[in-house]
Amino acid sequence: MMGIVSSPFTGATGRISFEGGKFFKRRRRQTITYGLYNFKEICSNAEMKETGDCRWKFALTNIYSDENVPGNGTWTEMPDGPFIFSSGKTEGPILLDEPEQNYLSSSV
């Protein structure tokens, strides 16, 4: 196992590398690919839509990868994209509050 976690390699999701030291089994953030999915209704014709005989599928809409600096990766839209939010729009909701810091204190 040490041979796998100590050497970077290319896998199904691209470049893979693991942390060193006591976190040696933790994958490096820069080598993780994230997928964004919508749950979409698929109807082959208008009649199916009217009768409710449609089926549902998970559709991969976007992929986030190549993060060299946290938050500086790239989003790539897939053929089933763009991602549709619950509002029905492709733009994300406005944040209600933007906290100064997002952390748990040491007392937790």
PDB file of N, CA and C in Angstrom:
ATOM      1  N   MET A   1       0.818  -1.187   0.000  1.00  0.00           N
ATOM      2  CA  MET A   1       0.000   0.000   0.000  1.00  0.00           C
ATOM      3  C   MET A   1       0.866   1.257   0.000  1.00  0.00           C
ATOM      4  N   MET A   2       1.996   1.247   0.649  1.00  0.00           N
ATOM      5  CA  MET A   2       2.865   2.427   0.696  1.00  0.00           C
ATOM      6  C   MET A   2       3.331   2.820  -0.701  1.00  0.00           C
ATOM      7  N   GLY A   3       3.479   1.845  -1.591  1.00  0.00           N
ATOM      8  CA  GLY A   3       3.872   2.154  -2.958  1.00  0.00           C
ATOM      9  C   GLY A   3       2.820   2.982  -3.683  1.00  0.00           C
ATOM     10  N   ILE A   4       1.548   2.697  -3.417  1.00  0.00           N
ATOM     11  CA  ILE A   4       0.455   3.438  -4.050  1.00  0.00           C
ATOM     12  C   ILE A   4       0.355   4.847  -3.488  1.00  0.00           C
ATOM     13  N   VAL A   5       0.357   4.979  -2.163  1.00  0.00           N
ATOM     14  CA  VAL A   5       0.157   6.304  -1.567  1.00  0.00           C
ATOM     15  C   VAL A   5       1.387   7.197  -1.656  1.00  0.00           C
ATOM     16  N   SER A   6       2.550   6.646  -1.951  1.00  0.00           N
ATOM     17  CA  SER A   6       3.753   7.481  -2.027  1.00  0.00           C
ATOM     18  C   SER A   6       4.100   7.909  -3.450  1.00  0.00           C
ATOM     19  N   SER A   7       3.404   7.380  -4.451  1.00  0.00           N
ATOM     20  CA  SER A   7       3.718   7.718  -5.845  1.00  0.00           C
ATOM     21  C   SER A   7       2.494   8.299  -6.545  1.00  0.00           C
ATOM     22  N   PRO A   8       2.622   9.475  -7.177  1.00  0.00           N
ATOM     23  CA  PRO A   8       1.501   9.985  -7.966  1.00  0.00           C
ATOM     24  C   PRO A   8       1.290   9.113  -9.202  1.00  0.00           C
ATOM     25  N   PHE A   9       0.033   9.001  -9.647  1.00  0.00           N
ATOM     26  CA  PHE A   9      -0.279   8.204 -10.834  1.00  0.00           C
ATOM     27  C   PHE A   9      -1.531   8.755 -11.495  1.00  0.00           C
ATOM     28  N   THR A  10      -1.864   8.254 -12.671  1.00  0.00           N
ATOM     29  CA  THR A  10      -3.057   8.674 -13.389  1.00  0.00           C
ATOM     30  C   THR A  10      -4.102   7.580 -13.275  1.00  0.00           C
ATOM     31  N   GLY A  11      -5.296   7.971 -12.815  1.00  0.00           N
ATOM     32  CA  GLY A  11      -6.400   7.034 -12.659  1.00  0.00           C
ATOM     33  C   GLY A  11      -7.572   7.444 -13.541  1.00  0.00           C
ATOM     34  N   ALA A  12      -8.752   6.884 -13.277  1.00  0.00           N
ATOM     35  CA  ALA A  12      -9.938   7.166 -14.085  1.00  0.00           C
ATOM     36  C   ALA A  12     -10.359   8.626 -14.020  1.00  0.00           C
ATOM     37  N   THR A  13     -10.076   9.315 -12.908  1.00  0.00           N
ATOM     38  CA  THR A  13     -10.458  10.720 -12.769  1.00  0.00           C
ATOM     39  C   THR A  13      -9.304  11.667 -13.037  1.00  0.00           C
ATOM     40  N   GLY A  14      -8.191  11.168 -13.543  1.00  0.00           N
ATOM     41  CA  GLY A  14      -7.038  12.026 -13.842  1.00  0.00           C
ATOM     42  C   GLY A  14      -5.889  11.780 -12.888  1.00  0.00           C
ATOM     43  N   ARG A  15      -5.100  12.830 -12.646  1.00  0.00           N
ATOM     44  CA  ARG A  15      -3.913  12.743 -11.793  1.00  0.00           C
ATOM     45  C   ARG A  15      -4.325  12.464 -10.341  1.00  0.00           C
ATOM     46  N   ILE A  16      -3.636  11.536  -9.692  1.00  0.00           N
ATOM     47  CA  ILE A  16      -3.934  11.156  -8.307  1.00  0.00           C
ATOM     48  C   ILE A  16      -2.655  11.217  -7.494  1.00  0.00           C
ATOM     49  N   SER A  17      -2.756  11.842  -6.319  1.00  0.00           N
ATOM     50  CA  SER A  17      -1.616  11.971  -5.424  1.00  0.00           C
ATOM     51  C   SER A  17      -2.149  12.014  -3.995  1.00  0.00           C
ATOM     52  N   PHE A  18      -1.383  11.487  -3.044  1.00  0.00           N
ATOM     53  CA  PHE A  18      -1.814  11.445  -1.652  1.00  0.00           C
ATOM     54  C   PHE A  18      -0.919  12.319  -0.780  1.00  0.00           C
ATOM     55  N   GLU A  19      -1.477  12.764   0.351  1.00  0.00           N
ATOM     56  CA  GLU A  19      -0.729  13.575   1.320  1.00  0.00           C
ATOM     57  C   GLU A  19       0.404  12.742   1.920  1.00  0.00           C
ATOM     58  N   GLY A  20       1.365  13.413   2.488  1.00  0.00           N
ATOM     59  CA  GLY A  20       2.454  12.730   3.181  1.00  0.00           C
ATOM     60  C   GLY A  20       2.253  12.802   4.690  1.00  0.00           C
ATOM     61  N   GLY A  21       3.198  12.317   5.438  1.00  0.00           N
ATOM     62  CA  GLY A  21       3.159  12.389   6.900  1.00  0.00           C
ATOM     63  C   GLY A  21       2.039  11.583   7.503  1.00  0.00           C
ATOM     64  N   LYS A  22       1.448  12.107   8.583  1.00  0.00           N
ATOM     65  CA  LYS A  22       0.405  11.352   9.281  1.00  0.00           C
ATOM     66  C   LYS A  22      -0.891  11.267   8.495  1.00  0.00           C
ATOM     67  N   PHE A  23      -1.059  12.092   7.443  1.00  0.00           N
ATOM     68  CA  PHE A  23      -2.246  12.052   6.603  1.00  0.00           C
ATOM     69  C   PHE A  23      -1.978  11.318   5.291  1.00  0.00           C
ATOM     70  N   PHE A  24      -1.086  10.332   5.312  1.00  0.00           N
ATOM     71  CA  PHE A  24      -0.614   9.698   4.078  1.00  0.00           C
ATOM     72  C   PHE A  24      -1.708   9.015   3.269  1.00  0.00           C
ATOM     73  N   LYS A  25      -2.863   8.715   3.844  1.00  0.00           N
ATOM     74  CA  LYS A  25      -3.939   8.063   3.080  1.00  0.00           C
ATOM     75  C   LYS A  25      -4.943   9.077   2.535  1.00  0.00           C
ATOM     76  N   ARG A  26      -4.753  10.346   2.811  1.00  0.00           N
ATOM     77  CA  ARG A  26      -5.679  11.386   2.364  1.00  0.00           C
ATOM     78  C   ARG A  26      -5.262  11.893   0.986  1.00  0.00           C
ATOM     79  N   ARG A  27      -6.208  11.922   0.061  1.00  0.00           N
ATOM     80  CA  ARG A  27      -5.911  12.366  -1.298  1.00  0.00           C
ATOM     81  C   ARG A  27      -5.722  13.890  -1.324  1.00  0.00           C
ATOM     82  N   ARG A  28      -4.733  14.341  -2.087  1.00  0.00           N
ATOM     83  CA  ARG A  28      -4.476  15.782  -2.210  1.00  0.00           C
ATOM     84  C   ARG A  28      -5.647  16.457  -2.921  1.00  0.00           C
ATOM     85  N   ARG A  29      -6.035  17.613  -2.405  1.00  0.00           N
ATOM     86  CA  ARG A  29      -7.169  18.366  -2.945  1.00  0.00           C
ATOM     87  C   ARG A  29      -6.996  18.675  -4.430  1.00  0.00           C
ATOM     88  N   GLN A  30      -5.776  18.967  -4.849  1.00  0.00           N
ATOM     89  CA  GLN A  30      -5.520  19.337  -6.236  1.00  0.00           C
ATOM     90  C   GLN A  30      -5.845  18.213  -7.218  1.00  0.00           C
ATOM     91  N   THR A  31      -5.919  16.978  -6.723  1.00  0.00           N
ATOM     92  CA  THR A  31      -6.117  15.841  -7.639  1.00  0.00           C
ATOM     93  C   THR A  31      -7.528  15.258  -7.566  1.00  0.00           C
ATOM     94  N   ILE A  32      -8.457  15.971  -6.928  1.00  0.00           N
ATOM     95  CA  ILE A  32      -9.832  15.477  -6.809  1.00  0.00           C
ATOM     96  C   ILE A  32     -10.707  16.146  -7.856  1.00  0.00           C
ATOM     97  N   THR A  33     -11.565  15.379  -8.496  1.00  0.00           N
ATOM     98  CA  THR A  33     -12.534  15.890  -9.457  1.00  0.00           C
ATOM     99  C   THR A  33     -13.918  15.773  -8.839  1.00  0.00           C
ATOM    100  N   TYR A  34     -14.675  16.873  -8.877  1.00  0.00           N
ATOM    101  CA  TYR A  34     -16.023  16.899  -8.318  1.00  0.00           C
ATOM    102  C   TYR A  34     -17.036  16.936  -9.456  1.00  0.00           C
ATOM    103  N   GLY A  35     -18.146  16.206  -9.301  1.00  0.00           N
ATOM    104  CA  GLY A  35     -19.220  16.230 -10.286  1.00  0.00           C
ATOM    105  C   GLY A  35     -20.451  16.887  -9.700  1.00  0.00           C
ATOM    106  N   LEU A  36     -21.144  17.691 -10.502  1.00  0.00           N
ATOM    107  CA  LEU A  36     -22.373  18.363 -10.098  1.00  0.00           C
ATOM    108  C   LEU A  36     -23.504  17.747 -10.912  1.00  0.00           C
ATOM    109  N   TYR A  37     -24.545  17.272 -10.229  1.00  0.00           N
ATOM    110  CA  TYR A  37     -25.622  16.540 -10.886  1.00  0.00           C
ATOM    111  C   TYR A  37     -26.972  17.222 -10.683  1.00  0.00           C
ATOM    112  N   ASN A  38     -27.845  17.089 -11.676  1.00  0.00           N
ATOM    113  CA  ASN A  38     -29.262  17.430 -11.565  1.00  0.00           C
ATOM    114  C   ASN A  38     -30.048  16.131 -11.682  1.00  0.00           C
ATOM    115  N   PHE A  39     -31.226  16.104 -11.097  1.00  0.00           N
ATOM    116  CA  PHE A  39     -32.151  14.988 -11.238  1.00  0.00           C
ATOM    117  C   PHE A  39     -33.168  15.446 -12.274  1.00  0.00           C
ATOM    118  N   LYS A  40     -33.131  14.878 -13.498  1.00  0.00           N
ATOM    119  CA  LYS A  40     -33.937  15.375 -14.608  1.00  0.00           C
ATOM    120  C   LYS A  40     -35.000  14.382 -15.045  1.00  0.00           C
ATOM    121  N   GLU A  41     -36.157  14.944 -15.425  1.00  0.00           N
ATOM    122  CA  GLU A  41     -37.259  14.144 -15.967  1.00  0.00           C
ATOM    123  C   GLU A  41     -37.017  13.933 -17.453  1.00  0.00           C
ATOM    124  N   ILE A  42     -37.120  12.683 -17.909  1.00  0.00           N
ATOM    125  CA  ILE A  42     -36.896  12.340 -19.315  1.00  0.00           C
ATOM    126  C   ILE A  42     -38.201  11.809 -19.894  1.00  0.00           C
ATOM    127  N   CYS A  43     -38.733  12.531 -20.887  1.00  0.00           N
ATOM    128  CA  CYS A  43     -39.955  12.116 -21.575  1.00  0.00           C
ATOM    129  C   CYS A  43     -39.635  11.984 -23.059  1.00  0.00           C
ATOM    130  N   SER A  44     -39.995  10.860 -23.660  1.00  0.00           N
ATOM    131  CA  SER A  44     -39.668  10.660 -25.071  1.00  0.00           C
ATOM    132  C   SER A  44     -40.645  11.370 -25.995  1.00  0.00           C
ATOM    133  N   ASN A  45     -41.841  11.713 -25.481  1.00  0.00           N
ATOM    134  CA  ASN A  45     -42.791  12.457 -26.308  1.00  0.00           C
ATOM    135  C   ASN A  45     -43.763  13.240 -25.433  1.00  0.00           C
ATOM    136  N   ALA A  46     -44.567  14.094 -26.048  1.00  0.00           N
ATOM    137  CA  ALA A  46     -45.496  14.958 -25.306  1.00  0.00           C
ATOM    138  C   ALA A  46     -46.569  14.143 -24.589  1.00  0.00           C
ATOM    139  N   GLU A  47     -46.988  13.030 -25.197  1.00  0.00           N
ATOM    140  CA  GLU A  47     -48.022  12.199 -24.568  1.00  0.00           C
ATOM    141  C   GLU A  47     -47.530  11.630 -23.240  1.00  0.00           C
ATOM    142  N   MET A  48     -46.284  11.177 -23.217  1.00  0.00           N
ATOM    143  CA  MET A  48     -45.723  10.658 -21.959  1.00  0.00           C
ATOM    144  C   MET A  48     -45.698  11.747 -20.899  1.00  0.00           C
ATOM    145  N   LYS A  49     -45.408  12.976 -21.306  1.00  0.00           N
ATOM    146  CA  LYS A  49     -45.364  14.097 -20.372  1.00  0.00           C
ATOM    147  C   LYS A  49     -46.745  14.323 -19.764  1.00  0.00           C
ATOM    148  N   GLU A  50     -47.789  14.259 -20.598  1.00  0.00           N
ATOM    149  CA  GLU A  50     -49.159  14.476 -20.128  1.00  0.00           C
ATOM    150  C   GLU A  50     -49.627  13.370 -19.194  1.00  0.00           C
ATOM    151  N   THR A  51     -49.273  12.122 -19.477  1.00  0.00           N
ATOM    152  CA  THR A  51     -49.737  10.989 -18.658  1.00  0.00           C
ATOM    153  C   THR A  51     -48.834  10.732 -17.456  1.00  0.00           C
ATOM    154  N   GLY A  52     -47.670  11.386 -17.402  1.00  0.00           N
ATOM    155  CA  GLY A  52     -46.762  11.184 -16.281  1.00  0.00           C
ATOM    156  C   GLY A  52     -45.962   9.899 -16.371  1.00  0.00           C
ATOM    157  N   ASP A  53     -45.853   9.317 -17.570  1.00  0.00           N
ATOM    158  CA  ASP A  53     -45.121   8.068 -17.759  1.00  0.00           C
ATOM    159  C   ASP A  53     -43.647   8.312 -18.086  1.00  0.00           C
ATOM    160  N   CYS A  54     -43.109   9.372 -17.569  1.00  0.00           N
ATOM    161  CA  CYS A  54     -41.713   9.710 -17.836  1.00  0.00           C
ATOM    162  C   CYS A  54     -40.822   8.999 -16.815  1.00  0.00           C
ATOM    163  N   ARG A  55     -39.538   9.023 -17.081  1.00  0.00           N
ATOM    164  CA  ARG A  55     -38.589   8.447 -16.136  1.00  0.00           C
ATOM    165  C   ARG A  55     -37.646   9.555 -15.671  1.00  0.00           C
ATOM    166  N   TRP A  56     -36.914   9.290 -14.614  1.00  0.00           N
ATOM    167  CA  TRP A  56     -35.992  10.267 -14.036  1.00  0.00           C
ATOM    168  C   TRP A  56     -34.572   9.725 -14.109  1.00  0.00           C
ATOM    169  N   LYS A  57     -33.616  10.613 -14.289  1.00  0.00           N
ATOM    170  CA  LYS A  57     -32.220  10.175 -14.303  1.00  0.00           C
ATOM    171  C   LYS A  57     -31.343  11.245 -13.658  1.00  0.00           C
ATOM    172  N   PHE A  58     -30.215  10.792 -13.113  1.00  0.00           N
ATOM    173  CA  PHE A  58     -29.202  11.714 -12.630  1.00  0.00           C
ATOM    174  C   PHE A  58     -28.395  12.158 -13.832  1.00  0.00           C
ATOM    175  N   ALA A  59     -28.273  13.466 -14.022  1.00  0.00           N
ATOM    176  CA  ALA A  59     -27.551  14.002 -15.167  1.00  0.00           C
ATOM    177  C   ALA A  59     -26.330  14.779 -14.688  1.00  0.00           C
ATOM    178  N   LEU A  60     -25.149  14.366 -15.137  1.00  0.00           N
ATOM    179  CA  LEU A  60     -23.914  15.073 -14.808  1.00  0.00           C
ATOM    180  C   LEU A  60     -23.898  16.368 -15.605  1.00  0.00           C
ATOM    181  N   THR A  61     -23.961  17.512 -14.898  1.00  0.00           N
ATOM    182  CA  THR A  61     -24.062  18.796 -15.584  1.00  0.00           C
ATOM    183  C   THR A  61     -22.740  19.548 -15.646  1.00  0.00           C
ATOM    184  N   ASN A  62     -21.902  19.418 -14.611  1.00  0.00           N
ATOM    185  CA  ASN A  62     -20.643  20.152 -14.568  1.00  0.00           C
ATOM    186  C   ASN A  62     -19.592  19.349 -13.816  1.00  0.00           C
ATOM    187  N   ILE A  63     -18.317  19.587 -14.146  1.00  0.00           N
ATOM    188  CA  ILE A  63     -17.189  18.958 -13.451  1.00  0.00           C
ATOM    189  C   ILE A  63     -16.240  20.055 -12.994  1.00  0.00           C
ATOM    190  N   TYR A  64     -15.778  19.939 -11.731  1.00  0.00           N
ATOM    191  CA  TYR A  64     -14.809  20.883 -11.159  1.00  0.00           C
ATOM    192  C   TYR A  64     -13.491  20.146 -10.965  1.00  0.00           C
ATOM    193  N   SER A  65     -12.408  20.691 -11.501  1.00  0.00           N
ATOM    194  CA  SER A  65     -11.116  20.016 -11.382  1.00  0.00           C
ATOM    195  C   SER A  65      -9.973  21.002 -11.510  1.00  0.00           C
ATOM    196  N   ASP A  66      -8.760  20.471 -11.457  1.00  0.00           N
ATOM    197  CA  ASP A  66      -7.521  21.236 -11.621  1.00  0.00           C
ATOM    198  C   ASP A  66      -7.372  22.345 -10.597  1.00  0.00           C
ATOM    199  N   GLU A  67      -7.568  22.019  -9.337  1.00  0.00           N
ATOM    200  CA  GLU A  67      -7.469  23.023  -8.284  1.00  0.00           C
ATOM    201  C   GLU A  67      -6.051  23.068  -7.737  1.00  0.00           C
ATOM    202  N   ASN A  68      -5.233  23.996  -8.219  1.00  0.00           N
ATOM    203  CA  ASN A  68      -3.878  24.160  -7.708  1.00  0.00           C
ATOM    204  C   ASN A  68      -3.854  25.020  -6.455  1.00  0.00           C
ATOM    205  N   VAL A  69      -4.718  25.998  -6.393  1.00  0.00           N
ATOM    206  CA  VAL A  69      -4.895  26.839  -5.210  1.00  0.00           C
ATOM    207  C   VAL A  69      -6.354  26.678  -4.804  1.00  0.00           C
ATOM    208  N   PRO A  70      -6.670  26.443  -3.514  1.00  0.00           N
ATOM    209  CA  PRO A  70      -8.067  26.239  -3.124  1.00  0.00           C
ATOM    210  C   PRO A  70      -8.990  27.324  -3.685  1.00  0.00           C
ATOM    211  N   GLY A  71     -10.036  26.889  -4.376  1.00  0.00           N
ATOM    212  CA  GLY A  71     -11.006  27.802  -4.955  1.00  0.00           C
ATOM    213  C   GLY A  71     -10.660  28.290  -6.350  1.00  0.00           C
ATOM    214  N   ASN A  72      -9.497  27.903  -6.898  1.00  0.00           N
ATOM    215  CA  ASN A  72      -9.096  28.380  -8.219  1.00  0.00           C
ATOM    216  C   ASN A  72      -9.160  27.300  -9.291  1.00  0.00           C
ATOM    217  N   GLY A  73     -10.026  26.322  -9.126  1.00  0.00           N
ATOM    218  CA  GLY A  73     -10.179  25.282 -10.138  1.00  0.00           C
ATOM    219  C   GLY A  73     -11.050  25.774 -11.274  1.00  0.00           C
ATOM    220  N   THR A  74     -11.385  24.897 -12.190  1.00  0.00           N
ATOM    221  CA  THR A  74     -12.213  25.266 -13.329  1.00  0.00           C
ATOM    222  C   THR A  74     -13.462  24.394 -13.386  1.00  0.00           C
ATOM    223  N   TRP A  75     -14.589  25.019 -13.745  1.00  0.00           N
ATOM    224  CA  TRP A  75     -15.837  24.309 -13.969  1.00  0.00           C
ATOM    225  C   TRP A  75     -15.976  24.055 -15.466  1.00  0.00           C
ATOM    226  N   THR A  76     -16.281  22.823 -15.829  1.00  0.00           N
ATOM    227  CA  THR A  76     -16.491  22.454 -17.226  1.00  0.00           C
ATOM    228  C   THR A  76     -17.922  21.970 -17.374  1.00  0.00           C
ATOM    229  N   GLU A  77     -18.670  22.598 -18.272  1.00  0.00           N
ATOM    230  CA  GLU A  77     -20.055  22.186 -18.490  1.00  0.00           C
ATOM    231  C   GLU A  77     -20.087  20.925 -19.351  1.00  0.00           C
ATOM    232  N   MET A  78     -20.901  19.982 -18.952  1.00  0.00           N
ATOM    233  CA  MET A  78     -21.045  18.716 -19.654  1.00  0.00           C
ATOM    234  C   MET A  78     -22.250  18.780 -20.606  1.00  0.00           C
ATOM    235  N   PRO A  79     -22.435  17.777 -21.484  1.00  0.00           N
ATOM    236  CA  PRO A  79     -23.560  17.798 -22.431  1.00  0.00           C
ATOM    237  C   PRO A  79     -24.937  17.922 -21.773  1.00  0.00           C
ATOM    238  N   ASP A  80     -25.119  17.401 -20.551  1.00  0.00           N
ATOM    239  CA  ASP A  80     -26.408  17.510 -19.858  1.00  0.00           C
ATOM    240  C   ASP A  80     -26.529  18.807 -19.058  1.00  0.00           C
ATOM    241  N   GLY A  81     -25.562  19.712 -19.185  1.00  0.00           N
ATOM    242  CA  GLY A  81     -25.581  20.975 -18.463  1.00  0.00           C
ATOM    243  C   GLY A  81     -26.424  22.003 -19.169  1.00  0.00           C
ATOM    244  N   PRO A  82     -26.599  23.157 -18.564  1.00  0.00           N
ATOM    245  CA  PRO A  82     -25.999  23.610 -17.322  1.00  0.00           C
ATOM    246  C   PRO A  82     -26.766  23.100 -16.106  1.00  0.00           C
ATOM    247  N   PHE A  83     -26.177  23.295 -14.921  1.00  0.00           N
ATOM    248  CA  PHE A  83     -26.838  22.933 -13.673  1.00  0.00           C
ATOM    249  C   PHE A  83     -28.024  23.872 -13.456  1.00  0.00           C
ATOM    250  N   ILE A  84     -29.169  23.315 -13.060  1.00  0.00           N
ATOM    251  CA  ILE A  84     -30.368  24.106 -12.794  1.00  0.00           C
ATOM    252  C   ILE A  84     -30.619  24.078 -11.284  1.00  0.00           C
ATOM    253  N   PHE A  85     -30.659  25.259 -10.676  1.00  0.00           N
ATOM    254  CA  PHE A  85     -30.929  25.374  -9.246  1.00  0.00           C
ATOM    255  C   PHE A  85     -32.414  25.192  -8.984  1.00  0.00           C
ATOM    256  N   SER A  86     -32.810  25.072  -7.701  1.00  0.00           N
ATOM    257  CA  SER A  86     -34.207  24.832  -7.354  1.00  0.00           C
ATOM    258  C   SER A  86     -35.121  25.962  -7.814  1.00  0.00           C
ATOM    259  N   SER A  87     -34.570  27.140  -8.050  1.00  0.00           N
ATOM    260  CA  SER A  87     -35.360  28.268  -8.553  1.00  0.00           C
ATOM    261  C   SER A  87     -35.706  28.103 -10.026  1.00  0.00           C
ATOM    262  N   GLY A  88     -35.075  27.129 -10.700  1.00  0.00           N
ATOM    263  CA  GLY A  88     -35.276  26.933 -12.124  1.00  0.00           C
ATOM    264  C   GLY A  88     -34.304  27.738 -12.971  1.00  0.00           C
ATOM    265  N   LYS A  89     -33.404  28.469 -12.319  1.00  0.00           N
ATOM    266  CA  LYS A  89     -32.430  29.301 -13.027  1.00  0.00           C
ATOM    267  C   LYS A  89     -31.046  28.659 -12.987  1.00  0.00           C
ATOM    268  N   THR A  90     -30.178  29.131 -13.884  1.00  0.00           N
ATOM    269  CA  THR A  90     -28.804  28.617 -13.915  1.00  0.00           C
ATOM    270  C   THR A  90     -27.870  29.436 -13.022  1.00  0.00           C
ATOM    271  N   GLU A  91     -28.320  30.575 -12.523  1.00  0.00           N
ATOM    272  CA  GLU A  91     -27.515  31.370 -11.597  1.00  0.00           C
ATOM    273  C   GLU A  91     -27.829  30.927 -10.179  1.00  0.00           C
ATOM    274  N   GLY A  92     -26.801  30.816  -9.357  1.00  0.00           N
ATOM    275  CA  GLY A  92     -26.988  30.403  -7.974  1.00  0.00           C
ATOM    276  C   GLY A  92     -27.705  31.460  -7.160  1.00  0.00           C
ATOM    277  N   PRO A  93     -28.268  31.067  -6.029  1.00  0.00           N
ATOM    278  CA  PRO A  93     -28.973  32.030  -5.184  1.00  0.00           C
ATOM    279  C   PRO A  93     -28.009  33.042  -4.562  1.00  0.00           C
ATOM    280  N   ILE A  94     -28.538  34.194  -4.213  1.00  0.00           N
ATOM    281  CA  ILE A  94     -27.750  35.227  -3.540  1.00  0.00           C
ATOM    282  C   ILE A  94     -27.537  34.795  -2.096  1.00  0.00           C
ATOM    283  N   LEU A  95     -26.309  34.946  -1.606  1.00  0.00           N
ATOM    284  CA  LEU A  95     -26.028  34.591  -0.222  1.00  0.00           C
ATOM    285  C   LEU A  95     -26.767  35.533   0.708  1.00  0.00           C
ATOM    286  N   LEU A  96     -27.422  34.990   1.728  1.00  0.00           N
ATOM    287  CA  LEU A  96     -28.133  35.819   2.690  1.00  0.00           C
ATOM    288  C   LEU A  96     -27.171  36.503   3.644  1.00  0.00           C
ATOM    289  N   ASP A  97     -26.079  35.826   3.950  1.00  0.00           N
ATOM    290  CA  ASP A  97     -25.102  36.365   4.881  1.00  0.00           C
ATOM    291  C   ASP A  97     -23.735  35.841   4.476  1.00  0.00           C
ATOM    292  N   GLU A  98     -22.758  36.692   4.508  1.00  0.00           N
ATOM    293  CA  GLU A  98     -21.399  36.275   4.190  1.00  0.00           C
ATOM    294  C   GLU A  98     -20.564  36.371   5.460  1.00  0.00           C
ATOM    295  N   PRO A  99     -20.328  35.234   6.127  1.00  0.00           N
ATOM    296  CA  PRO A  99     -19.601  35.269   7.403  1.00  0.00           C
ATOM    297  C   PRO A  99     -18.149  35.700   7.219  1.00  0.00           C
ATOM    298  N   GLU A 100     -17.612  36.371   8.255  1.00  0.00           N
ATOM    299  CA  GLU A 100     -16.215  36.786   8.205  1.00  0.00           C
ATOM    300  C   GLU A 100     -15.296  35.572   8.186  1.00  0.00           C
ATOM    301  N   GLN A 101     -15.628  34.559   8.989  1.00  0.00           N
ATOM    302  CA  GLN A 101     -14.845  33.332   9.027  1.00  0.00           C
ATOM    303  C   GLN A 101     -15.795  32.158   9.117  1.00  0.00           C
ATOM    304  N   ASN A 102     -15.362  31.041   8.590  1.00  0.00           N
ATOM    305  CA  ASN A 102     -16.168  29.835   8.642  1.00  0.00           C
ATOM    306  C   ASN A 102     -15.314  28.746   9.295  1.00  0.00           C
ATOM    307  N   TYR A 103     -15.424  28.617  10.619  1.00  0.00           N
ATOM    308  CA  TYR A 103     -14.609  27.642  11.326  1.00  0.00           C
ATOM    309  C   TYR A 103     -15.291  27.247  12.631  1.00  0.00           C
ATOM    310  N   LEU A 104     -14.845  26.170  13.203  1.00  0.00           N
ATOM    311  CA  LEU A 104     -15.269  25.752  14.528  1.00  0.00           C
ATOM    312  C   LEU A 104     -14.203  26.168  15.506  1.00  0.00           C
ATOM    313  N   SER A 105     -14.614  26.725  16.617  1.00  0.00           N
ATOM    314  CA  SER A 105     -13.629  27.152  17.602  1.00  0.00           C
ATOM    315  C   SER A 105     -12.972  25.938  18.236  1.00  0.00           C
ATOM    316  N   SER A 106     -11.855  26.155  18.893  1.00  0.00           N
ATOM    317  CA  SER A 106     -11.107  25.052  19.521  1.00  0.00           C
ATOM    318  C   SER A 106     -11.874  24.428  20.684  1.00  0.00           C
ATOM    319  N   SER A 107     -12.891  25.127  21.194  1.00  0.00           N
ATOM    320  CA  SER A 107     -13.658  24.580  22.317  1.00  0.00           C
ATOM    321  C   SER A 107     -14.713  23.573  21.882  1.00  0.00           C
ATOM    322  N   VAL A 108     -14.945  23.452  20.580  1.00  0.00           N
ATOM    323  CA  VAL A 108     -15.980  22.523  20.087  1.00  0.00           C
ATOM    324  C   VAL A 108     -15.428  21.125  20.048  1.00  0.00           C
TER     325      VAL A 108
END
